[in-house]
PDB file of C-alpha atoms in Angstrom:
ATOM      1  CA  SER A   1      34.188 -13.143 -32.641  1.00  0.00           C
ATOM      2  CA  GLN A   2      30.893 -13.789 -34.260  1.00  0.00           C
ATOM      3  CA  GLN A   3      28.781 -16.514 -32.659  1.00  0.00           C
ATOM      4  CA  GLY A   4      26.055 -16.546 -35.331  1.00  0.00           C
ATOM      5  CA  GLU A   5      26.525 -18.177 -38.680  1.00  0.00           C
ATOM      6  CA  GLU A   6      23.996 -17.218 -41.136  1.00  0.00           C
ATOM      7  CA  ASP A   7      22.868 -18.919 -44.373  1.00  0.00           C
ATOM      8  CA  PRO A   8      22.579 -18.164 -47.009  1.00  0.00           C
ATOM      9  CA  GLN A   9      24.974 -15.282 -47.304  1.00  0.00           C
ATOM     10  CA  ALA A  10      22.898 -13.900 -50.121  1.00  0.00           C
ATOM     11  CA  LEU A  11      19.466 -14.500 -51.311  1.00  0.00           C
ATOM     12  CA  SER A  12      17.739 -13.155 -54.568  1.00  0.00           C
ATOM     13  CA  ILE A  13      14.067 -13.728 -55.187  1.00  0.00           C
ATOM     14  CA  GLN A  14      11.068 -12.221 -56.978  1.00  0.00           C
ATOM     15  CA  GLU A  15       8.586 -10.094 -55.412  1.00  0.00           C
ATOM     16  CA  GLY A  16       5.686 -12.208 -53.943  1.00  0.00           C
ATOM     17  CA  GLU A  17       8.026 -15.216 -53.096  1.00  0.00           C
ATOM     18  CA  ASN A  18       8.933 -16.211 -49.540  1.00  0.00           C
ATOM     19  CA  ALA A  19      12.386 -15.679 -48.127  1.00  0.00           C
ATOM     20  CA  THR A  20      13.914 -17.906 -45.547  1.00  0.00           C
ATOM     21  CA  MET A  21      17.152 -17.198 -43.719  1.00  0.00           C
ATOM     22  CA  ASN A  22      18.844 -19.370 -41.204  1.00  0.00           C
ATOM     23  CA  CYS A  23      21.034 -18.705 -38.242  1.00  0.00           C
ATOM     24  CA  SER A  24      23.111 -21.004 -36.107  1.00  0.00           C
ATOM     25  CA  TYR A  25      24.733 -20.058 -32.916  1.00  0.00           C
ATOM     26  CA  LYS A  26      27.213 -21.822 -30.439  1.00  0.00           C
ATOM     27  CA  THR A  27      26.431 -20.990 -26.784  1.00  0.00           C
ATOM     28  CA  SER A  28      23.539 -20.851 -24.556  1.00  0.00           C
ATOM     29  CA  ILE A  29      21.171 -17.913 -25.044  1.00  0.00           C
ATOM     30  CA  ASN A  30      18.191 -16.342 -23.273  1.00  0.00           C
ATOM     31  CA  ASN A  31      16.937 -14.687 -26.436  1.00  0.00           C
ATOM     32  CA  LEU A  32      17.468 -14.392 -30.210  1.00  0.00           C
ATOM     33  CA  GLN A  33      16.680 -11.343 -32.238  1.00  0.00           C
ATOM     34  CA  TRP A  34      16.625 -10.408 -35.852  1.00  0.00           C
ATOM     35  CA  TYR A  35      17.688  -7.063 -37.109  1.00  0.00           C
ATOM     36  CA  ARG A  36      17.439  -5.447 -40.625  1.00  0.00           C
ATOM     37  CA  GLN A  37      19.951  -3.021 -42.092  1.00  0.00           C
ATOM     38  CA  ASN A  38      19.533  -0.919 -45.140  1.00  0.00           C
ATOM     39  CA  SER A  39      22.413   0.501 -47.073  1.00  0.00           C
ATOM     40  CA  GLY A  40      25.083  -0.441 -44.551  1.00  0.00           C
ATOM     41  CA  ARG A  41      23.918   1.949 -41.837  1.00  0.00           C
ATOM     42  CA  GLY A  42      21.687   1.668 -38.737  1.00  0.00           C
ATOM     43  CA  LEU A  43      19.985  -1.559 -37.739  1.00  0.00           C
ATOM     44  CA  VAL A  44      16.265  -1.870 -36.998  1.00  0.00           C
ATOM     45  CA  HIS A  45      14.859  -4.423 -34.600  1.00  0.00           C
ATOM     46  CA  LEU A  46      12.377  -6.885 -36.324  1.00  0.00           C
ATOM     47  CA  ILE A  47      11.418  -9.551 -33.755  1.00  0.00           C
ATOM     48  CA  LEU A  48      12.668 -11.152 -30.614  1.00  0.00           C
ATOM     49  CA  ILE A  49      12.102 -14.729 -29.595  1.00  0.00           C
ATOM     50  CA  ARG A  50      12.976 -16.012 -26.173  1.00  0.00           C
ATOM     51  CA  SER A  51      14.750 -19.248 -25.484  1.00  0.00           C
ATOM     52  CA  ASN A  52      11.559 -20.804 -24.050  1.00  0.00           C
ATOM     53  CA  GLU A  53       9.585 -19.999 -27.273  1.00  0.00           C
ATOM     54  CA  ARG A  54       9.554 -22.004 -30.448  1.00  0.00           C
ATOM     55  CA  GLU A  55       7.727 -19.762 -32.866  1.00  0.00           C
ATOM     56  CA  LYS A  56       6.738 -16.243 -33.068  1.00  0.00           C
ATOM     57  CA  HIS A  57       5.011 -14.139 -35.667  1.00  0.00           C
ATOM     58  CA  SER A  58       4.845 -10.499 -36.486  1.00  0.00           C
ATOM     59  CA  GLY A  59       3.038  -9.380 -39.643  1.00  0.00           C
ATOM     60  CA  ARG A  60       4.797 -11.066 -42.461  1.00  0.00           C
ATOM     61  CA  LEU A  61       7.593 -12.360 -40.371  1.00  0.00           C
ATOM     62  CA  ARG A  62       7.838 -15.796 -38.825  1.00  0.00           C
ATOM     63  CA  VAL A  63      10.592 -16.679 -36.595  1.00  0.00           C
ATOM     64  CA  THR A  64      11.528 -20.152 -35.292  1.00  0.00           C
ATOM     65  CA  LEU A  65      13.878 -21.319 -32.627  1.00  0.00           C
ATOM     66  CA  ASP A  66      15.319 -24.765 -31.915  1.00  0.00           C
ATOM     67  CA  THR A  67      17.503 -24.560 -28.890  1.00  0.00           C
ATOM     68  CA  SER A  68      18.379 -28.138 -29.216  1.00  0.00           C
ATOM     69  CA  LYS A  69      20.019 -27.539 -32.621  1.00  0.00           C
ATOM     70  CA  LYS A  70      21.149 -23.934 -31.708  1.00  0.00           C
ATOM     71  CA  SER A  71      19.357 -22.578 -34.752  1.00  0.00           C
ATOM     72  CA  SER A  72      16.801 -20.081 -35.748  1.00  0.00           C
ATOM     73  CA  SER A  73      15.025 -19.210 -39.065  1.00  0.00           C
ATOM     74  CA  LEU A  74      13.432 -15.961 -40.221  1.00  0.00           C
ATOM     75  CA  LEU A  75      10.653 -16.334 -42.901  1.00  0.00           C
ATOM     76  CA  ILE A  76       9.501 -13.317 -44.795  1.00  0.00           C
ATOM     77  CA  THR A  77       6.328 -14.070 -46.598  1.00  0.00           C
ATOM     78  CA  ALA A  78       5.076 -12.406 -49.741  1.00  0.00           C
ATOM     79  CA  SER A  79       8.208 -10.400 -50.088  1.00  0.00           C
ATOM     80  CA  ARG A  80       8.397  -6.891 -51.556  1.00  0.00           C
ATOM     81  CA  ALA A  81      11.088  -4.972 -53.233  1.00  0.00           C
ATOM     82  CA  ALA A  82      11.266  -2.815 -50.038  1.00  0.00           C
ATOM     83  CA  ASP A  83      12.297  -5.882 -48.082  1.00  0.00           C
ATOM     84  CA  THR A  84      15.715  -5.685 -49.796  1.00  0.00           C
ATOM     85  CA  ALA A  85      18.293  -5.200 -47.079  1.00  0.00           C
ATOM     86  CA  SER A  86      20.745  -7.192 -44.979  1.00  0.00           C
ATOM     87  CA  TYR A  87      19.284  -9.252 -42.149  1.00  0.00           C
ATOM     88  CA  PHE A  88      21.122 -10.226 -39.039  1.00  0.00           C
ATOM     89  CA  CYS A  89      20.430 -12.558 -36.157  1.00  0.00           C
ATOM     90  CA  ALA A  90      21.735 -11.390 -32.772  1.00  0.00           C
ATOM     91  CA  THR A  91      22.036 -13.513 -29.689  1.00  0.00           C
ATOM     92  CA  GLY A  92      21.878 -12.552 -26.078  1.00  0.00           C
ATOM     93  CA  ASN A  93      23.757 -14.956 -23.810  1.00  0.00           C
ATOM     94  CA  ALA A  94      22.423 -16.589 -20.844  1.00  0.00           C
ATOM     95  CA  GLY A  95      24.385 -16.400 -17.680  1.00  0.00           C
ATOM     96  CA  GLY A  96      27.414 -14.174 -17.162  1.00  0.00           C
ATOM     97  CA  THR A  97      26.739 -10.562 -17.576  1.00  0.00           C
ATOM     98  CA  SER A  98      23.206 -10.712 -18.880  1.00  0.00           C
ATOM     99  CA  TYR A  99      22.885  -7.126 -19.515  1.00  0.00           C
ATOM    100  CA  GLY A 100      21.948  -7.312 -23.116  1.00  0.00           C
ATOM    101  CA  LYS A 101      25.068  -7.539 -24.968  1.00  0.00           C
ATOM    102  CA  LEU A 102      24.362  -8.785 -28.433  1.00  0.00           C
ATOM    103  CA  THR A 103      26.530 -11.039 -30.558  1.00  0.00           C
ATOM    104  CA  PHE A 104      25.673 -10.852 -34.324  1.00  0.00           C
ATOM    105  CA  GLY A 105      25.750 -13.179 -37.207  1.00  0.00           C
ATOM    106  CA  GLN A 106      27.498 -12.355 -40.486  1.00  0.00           C
ATOM    107  CA  GLY A 107      24.154 -11.491 -42.120  1.00  0.00           C
ATOM    108  CA  THR A 108      22.211 -12.528 -45.138  1.00  0.00           C
ATOM    109  CA  ILE A 109      21.852 -10.142 -48.103  1.00  0.00           C
ATOM    110  CA  LEU A 110      18.310 -10.245 -49.391  1.00  0.00           C
ATOM    111  CA  THR A 111      17.422  -8.907 -52.880  1.00  0.00           C
ATOM    112  CA  VAL A 112      13.910  -8.733 -53.921  1.00  0.00           C
ATOM    113  CA  HIS A 113      13.382  -8.101 -57.540  1.00  0.00           C
ATOM    114  CA  PRO A 114      10.128  -6.170 -58.601  1.00  0.00           C
TER     115      PRO A 114
ATOM    116  CA  GLY B   1      15.430  12.672 -28.760  1.00  0.00           C
ATOM    117  CA  ALA B   2      13.265  10.531 -31.094  1.00  0.00           C
ATOM    118  CA  GLY B   3      16.074   8.226 -32.014  1.00  0.00           C
ATOM    119  CA  VAL B   4      19.703   7.496 -31.492  1.00  0.00           C
ATOM    120  CA  SER B   5      21.774  10.213 -33.156  1.00  0.00           C
ATOM    121  CA  GLN B   6      25.395   9.803 -34.148  1.00  0.00           C
ATOM    122  CA  SER B   7      27.787  12.381 -35.376  1.00  0.00           C
ATOM    123  CA  PRO B   8      29.536  12.853 -37.642  1.00  0.00           C
ATOM    124  CA  SER B   9      27.862  10.626 -40.272  1.00  0.00           C
ATOM    125  CA  ASN B  10      31.160  10.447 -42.103  1.00  0.00           C
ATOM    126  CA  LYS B  11      34.760  11.214 -40.949  1.00  0.00           C
ATOM    127  CA  VAL B  12      37.832  11.035 -43.158  1.00  0.00           C
ATOM    128  CA  THR B  13      41.120  11.287 -41.263  1.00  0.00           C
ATOM    129  CA  GLU B  14      44.774  10.722 -41.858  1.00  0.00           C
ATOM    130  CA  LYS B  15      46.640   7.883 -40.327  1.00  0.00           C
ATOM    131  CA  GLY B  16      47.958   8.771 -36.773  1.00  0.00           C
ATOM    132  CA  LYS B  17      45.217  11.501 -36.076  1.00  0.00           C
ATOM    133  CA  ASP B  18      42.939  11.118 -33.106  1.00  0.00           C
ATOM    134  CA  VAL B  19      39.153  11.119 -33.869  1.00  0.00           C
ATOM    135  CA  GLU B  20      35.937  11.489 -31.697  1.00  0.00           C
ATOM    136  CA  LEU B  21      32.700   9.876 -32.513  1.00  0.00           C
ATOM    137  CA  ARG B  22      29.575  10.967 -30.686  1.00  0.00           C
ATOM    138  CA  CYS B  23      26.515   9.209 -29.759  1.00  0.00           C
ATOM    139  CA  ASP B  24      23.351  10.668 -28.278  1.00  0.00           C
ATOM    140  CA  PRO B  25      20.963   7.921 -27.190  1.00  0.00           C
ATOM    141  CA  ILE B  26      17.271   7.788 -26.797  1.00  0.00           C
ATOM    142  CA  SER B  27      16.179   9.970 -23.782  1.00  0.00           C
ATOM    143  CA  GLY B  28      15.689   7.711 -20.839  1.00  0.00           C
ATOM    144  CA  HIS B  29      17.831   4.909 -22.148  1.00  0.00           C
ATOM    145  CA  THR B  30      20.250   3.991 -19.461  1.00  0.00           C
ATOM    146  CA  ALA B  31      22.245   1.246 -21.393  1.00  0.00           C
ATOM    147  CA  LEU B  32      24.420   2.262 -24.348  1.00  0.00           C
ATOM    148  CA  TYR B  33      26.511   0.169 -26.649  1.00  0.00           C
ATOM    149  CA  TRP B  34      29.198   0.766 -29.225  1.00  0.00           C
ATOM    150  CA  TYR B  35      29.652  -1.704 -32.151  1.00  0.00           C
ATOM    151  CA  ARG B  36      32.090  -1.682 -35.099  1.00  0.00           C
ATOM    152  CA  GLN B  37      31.009  -3.039 -38.445  1.00  0.00           C
ATOM    153  CA  SER B  38      33.653  -3.760 -40.996  1.00  0.00           C
ATOM    154  CA  LEU B  39      34.052  -5.914 -44.087  1.00  0.00           C
ATOM    155  CA  GLY B  40      35.025  -9.406 -43.164  1.00  0.00           C
ATOM    156  CA  GLN B  41      34.470  -8.866 -39.553  1.00  0.00           C
ATOM    157  CA  GLY B  42      30.808  -8.269 -39.401  1.00  0.00           C
ATOM    158  CA  LEU B  43      29.348  -6.537 -36.328  1.00  0.00           C
ATOM    159  CA  GLU B  44      31.648  -6.485 -33.358  1.00  0.00           C
ATOM    160  CA  PHE B  45      30.700  -5.370 -29.785  1.00  0.00           C
ATOM    161  CA  LEU B  46      33.153  -2.729 -28.399  1.00  0.00           C
ATOM    162  CA  ILE B  47      31.765  -1.497 -25.056  1.00  0.00           C
ATOM    163  CA  TYR B  48      28.705  -1.279 -22.823  1.00  0.00           C
ATOM    164  CA  PHE B  49      27.752   1.581 -20.691  1.00  0.00           C
ATOM    165  CA  GLN B  50      25.099   1.434 -17.821  1.00  0.00           C
ATOM    166  CA  GLY B  51      24.608   5.071 -16.748  1.00  0.00           C
ATOM    167  CA  ASN B  52      28.051   6.535 -16.830  1.00  0.00           C
ATOM    168  CA  SER B  53      30.028   3.509 -15.952  1.00  0.00           C
ATOM    169  CA  ALA B  54      31.358   0.870 -18.347  1.00  0.00           C
ATOM    170  CA  PRO B  55      31.126  -2.635 -16.883  1.00  0.00           C
ATOM    171  CA  ASP B  56      32.197  -4.334 -20.060  1.00  0.00           C
ATOM    172  CA  LYS B  57      34.983  -2.965 -22.176  1.00  0.00           C
ATOM    173  CA  SER B  58      36.054  -6.274 -23.500  1.00  0.00           C
ATOM    174  CA  GLY B  59      35.380  -5.554 -27.133  1.00  0.00           C
ATOM    175  CA  LEU B  60      37.753  -2.472 -27.398  1.00  0.00           C
ATOM    176  CA  PRO B  61      40.433  -3.711 -29.816  1.00  0.00           C
ATOM    177  CA  SER B  62      43.508  -1.915 -28.408  1.00  0.00           C
ATOM    178  CA  ASP B  63      44.472   0.785 -25.839  1.00  0.00           C
ATOM    179  CA  ARG B  64      44.093   3.365 -28.584  1.00  0.00           C
ATOM    180  CA  PHE B  65      40.338   2.995 -28.195  1.00  0.00           C
ATOM    181  CA  SER B  66      38.443   4.645 -25.298  1.00  0.00           C
ATOM    182  CA  ALA B  67      34.939   5.773 -24.547  1.00  0.00           C
ATOM    183  CA  GLU B  68      33.248   7.787 -22.013  1.00  0.00           C
ATOM    184  CA  ARG B  69      29.655   8.608 -21.166  1.00  0.00           C
ATOM    185  CA  THR B  70      28.595  11.758 -19.199  1.00  0.00           C
ATOM    186  CA  GLY B  71      25.372  12.654 -17.446  1.00  0.00           C
ATOM    187  CA  GLY B  72      23.976   9.322 -18.235  1.00  0.00           C
ATOM    188  CA  SER B  73      23.330  10.457 -21.815  1.00  0.00           C
ATOM    189  CA  VAL B  74      25.852  11.380 -24.565  1.00  0.00           C
ATOM    190  CA  SER B  75      28.861   9.024 -25.171  1.00  0.00           C
ATOM    191  CA  THR B  76      32.074   9.648 -26.961  1.00  0.00           C
ATOM    192  CA  LEU B  77      34.171   7.168 -28.600  1.00  0.00           C
ATOM    193  CA  THR B  78      37.844   8.137 -29.018  1.00  0.00           C
ATOM    194  CA  ILE B  79      40.359   6.590 -31.211  1.00  0.00           C
ATOM    195  CA  GLN B  80      43.885   7.768 -30.915  1.00  0.00           C
ATOM    196  CA  ARG B  81      46.622   7.539 -33.456  1.00  0.00           C
ATOM    197  CA  THR B  82      44.157   6.160 -36.091  1.00  0.00           C
ATOM    198  CA  GLN B  83      45.408   3.154 -38.232  1.00  0.00           C
ATOM    199  CA  GLN B  84      43.934   2.127 -41.601  1.00  0.00           C
ATOM    200  CA  GLU B  85      42.476  -0.966 -40.049  1.00  0.00           C
ATOM    201  CA  ASP B  86      40.300   1.250 -37.957  1.00  0.00           C
ATOM    202  CA  SER B  87      38.353   2.153 -41.145  1.00  0.00           C
ATOM    203  CA  ALA B  88      34.651   0.839 -40.470  1.00  0.00           C
ATOM    204  CA  VAL B  89      31.269   1.938 -39.606  1.00  0.00           C
ATOM    205  CA  TYR B  90      30.860   2.598 -35.924  1.00  0.00           C
ATOM    206  CA  LEU B  91      27.414   2.051 -34.519  1.00  0.00           C
ATOM    207  CA  CYS B  92      25.927   3.134 -31.328  1.00  0.00           C
ATOM    208  CA  ALA B  93      22.714   1.634 -29.881  1.00  0.00           C
ATOM    209  CA  SER B  94      20.835   2.270 -26.746  1.00  0.00           C
ATOM    210  CA  SER B  95      18.095   0.253 -24.593  1.00  0.00           C
ATOM    211  CA  LEU B  96      15.854   0.883 -21.735  1.00  0.00           C
ATOM    212  CA  GLY B  97      18.202  -0.667 -19.311  1.00  0.00           C
ATOM    213  CA  ARG B  98      20.298  -3.470 -18.185  1.00  0.00           C
ATOM    214  CA  GLY B  99      18.934  -6.807 -19.327  1.00  0.00           C
ATOM    215  CA  ILE B 100      16.433  -5.163 -21.793  1.00  0.00           C
ATOM    216  CA  PRO B 101      17.403  -6.964 -24.946  1.00  0.00           C
ATOM    217  CA  ILE B 102      15.961  -4.764 -27.740  1.00  0.00           C
ATOM    218  CA  GLN B 103      18.358  -2.225 -28.881  1.00  0.00           C
ATOM    219  CA  TYR B 104      17.834   0.810 -31.078  1.00  0.00           C
ATOM    220  CA  PHE B 105      20.660   1.883 -33.325  1.00  0.00           C
ATOM    221  CA  GLY B 106      21.991   5.020 -34.849  1.00  0.00           C
ATOM    222  CA  ALA B 107      22.713   5.455 -38.352  1.00  0.00           C
ATOM    223  CA  GLY B 108      26.493   5.130 -37.601  1.00  0.00           C
ATOM    224  CA  THR B 109      29.659   6.963 -38.284  1.00  0.00           C
ATOM    225  CA  ARG B 110      31.564   5.811 -41.391  1.00  0.00           C
ATOM    226  CA  LEU B 111      35.353   6.260 -40.493  1.00  0.00           C
ATOM    227  CA  SER B 112      37.834   6.300 -43.341  1.00  0.00           C
ATOM    228  CA  VAL B 113      41.519   6.352 -42.336  1.00  0.00           C
ATOM    229  CA  LEU B 114      43.738   7.363 -45.206  1.00  0.00           C
TER     230      LEU B 114
END
């Protein structure tokens, strides 16, 4: 079953605009990651935020994590047509078999129009 | 290798046939994961390997599904007596080891069961 719920399911914007995607999850986590997927194939890791962090930046990406609300957001600033892809949040659960198993959200399909 | 390699990239089979999907992880990565991505189900965890052993097989949907890993490297996912609902993209990922959260994904095998 999918732990993460992402919203919106689809987002369409113009180049240069910012894109914000949200993810909610249900159980305790020790980290949350965002991945990108082009054309329905392999996923590429974008950024990881640990449960004791509240915000992280990487280039045009900004991720926030609110463990009290069990939610995260991914902001892509100054979007480009090449950012068009599906974006997934993935959580790693605290406790139990903490070997790195990921639970993915349903994803947000981002379309950036030139 | 430079990245995670999966073969074949596409597989079309007839209902009832057996199929084998192969994953060659990044050299030195001891952890290996199989996921399945299908419409309506998102990305589902199937099985995790640490070295050649599989401590977590909890995501395998039925006893028709099995996987092995040899030499701490290549893994094969076998689906016996394929059914139409097995149609999906099967993704393999590897990471440096137990508890290392960032995973590197292959491009996947798109399985179509007719």
